[in-house]
């Protein structure tokens, strides 16, 4: 069973790509609606909240947890993987936690994560890449650093969209969401001196829920990288190398949707975006 974690509804964009790609795999989704949004919280708090969520998912029987959240990945993934997990008995029992920044950087740079020095031809790439994310993701500079390690001549424009994830969670009107998207795009274009980016990373899993607004207002020549699809590709590769995390052959796939918040409200909001009959239950139920 694989756990997918996000601060709220955003990770559903990733979950949808995963259930489509792995129809025989069981998933447990956990949205921390009691604390969403994470984007402006202090880093230590994000690390604590993410660790608590990962432990919940481990206890629910998930051996692998995917942080379907850029903020949690940017701020907490490395700490959890290198410091917390090895200090627990979960590690010895074969549990693991992975994030979504690495596959996104791999796709944006066309360079495997393990390759950390510029290789030909990426070494000479002079494209502009725009990254839209929460305050904490952009402040971590993880995208800027990791992209430029592999493509030193690429211009990375990082734009904070501080209120967008929160507005999506609280069901803001389309006009309000559009205003926030336009403000983010204007900010990115201003940083790039008006030059359109070649590619845009929607570096917050909430943002694909308003991808149509990004598409409407980004320059036509800018290609949007689809993070949910990128993450599904990467997980497919990961599972082919870590067979332990694959579901049992022949077992019926299960999907559980958990929230730390109000399940009725969360289910209603999720349906607005996902259109499916998604029923959340409370984490402790
Ligand atoms: N969906 C999240 C991300 O990918 C977090 C948004 C938030 O809680 O601020 O960054």
Short mmCIF file of C-alpha atoms and ligand atoms in Angstrom, two decimals, residues 6-8 10-11 36-40 68-72 100 134 137 165-166 203-206, ligand 1:
data_model
loop_
_atom_site.label_atom_id
_atom_site.label_comp_id
_atom_site.label_asym_id
_atom_site.label_seq_id
_atom_site.Cartn_x
_atom_site.Cartn_y
_atom_site.Cartn_z
CA UNK A 6 -0.45 16.65 1.08
CA UNK A 7 -1.33 19.59 3.28
CA UNK A 8 -4.81 19.51 1.73
CA UNK A 10 -3.52 19.49 -3.87
CA UNK A 11 -2.08 15.99 -3.66
CA UNK A 36 -3.59 23.69 5.46
CA UNK A 37 -2.05 25.81 3.99
CA UNK A 38 1.54 24.92 4.82
CA UNK A 39 3.08 27.46 2.46
CA UNK A 40 3.68 30.27 4.93
CA UNK A 68 2.52 14.79 -2.87
CA UNK A 69 3.34 18.29 -1.75
CA UNK A 70 6.17 20.51 -2.93
CA UNK A 71 6.29 22.49 0.30
CA UNK A 72 6.64 19.38 2.46
CA UNK A 100 8.22 15.09 -5.73
CA UNK A 134 4.40 28.60 -2.12
CA UNK A 137 9.04 26.19 -1.50
CA UNK A 165 -3.19 27.23 -2.48
CA UNK A 166 -5.21 28.67 0.41
CA UNK A 203 5.54 23.74 -8.25
CA UNK A 204 2.60 23.31 -5.89
CA UNK A 205 0.30 20.34 -6.26
CA UNK A 206 -2.72 22.59 -5.75
N1 LIG B 1 0.10 21.46 -2.22
C1 LIG B 1 1.22 21.98 -1.56
C2 LIG B 1 2.45 22.13 -2.39
O1 LIG B 1 2.62 21.36 -3.32
C3 LIG B 1 1.09 22.90 -0.40
C4 LIG B 1 0.24 24.10 -0.46
C5 LIG B 1 0.10 24.70 0.92
O2 LIG B 1 -0.36 23.99 1.82
O3 LIG B 1 0.47 25.87 1.08
O4 LIG B 1 3.27 22.97 -2.14
#
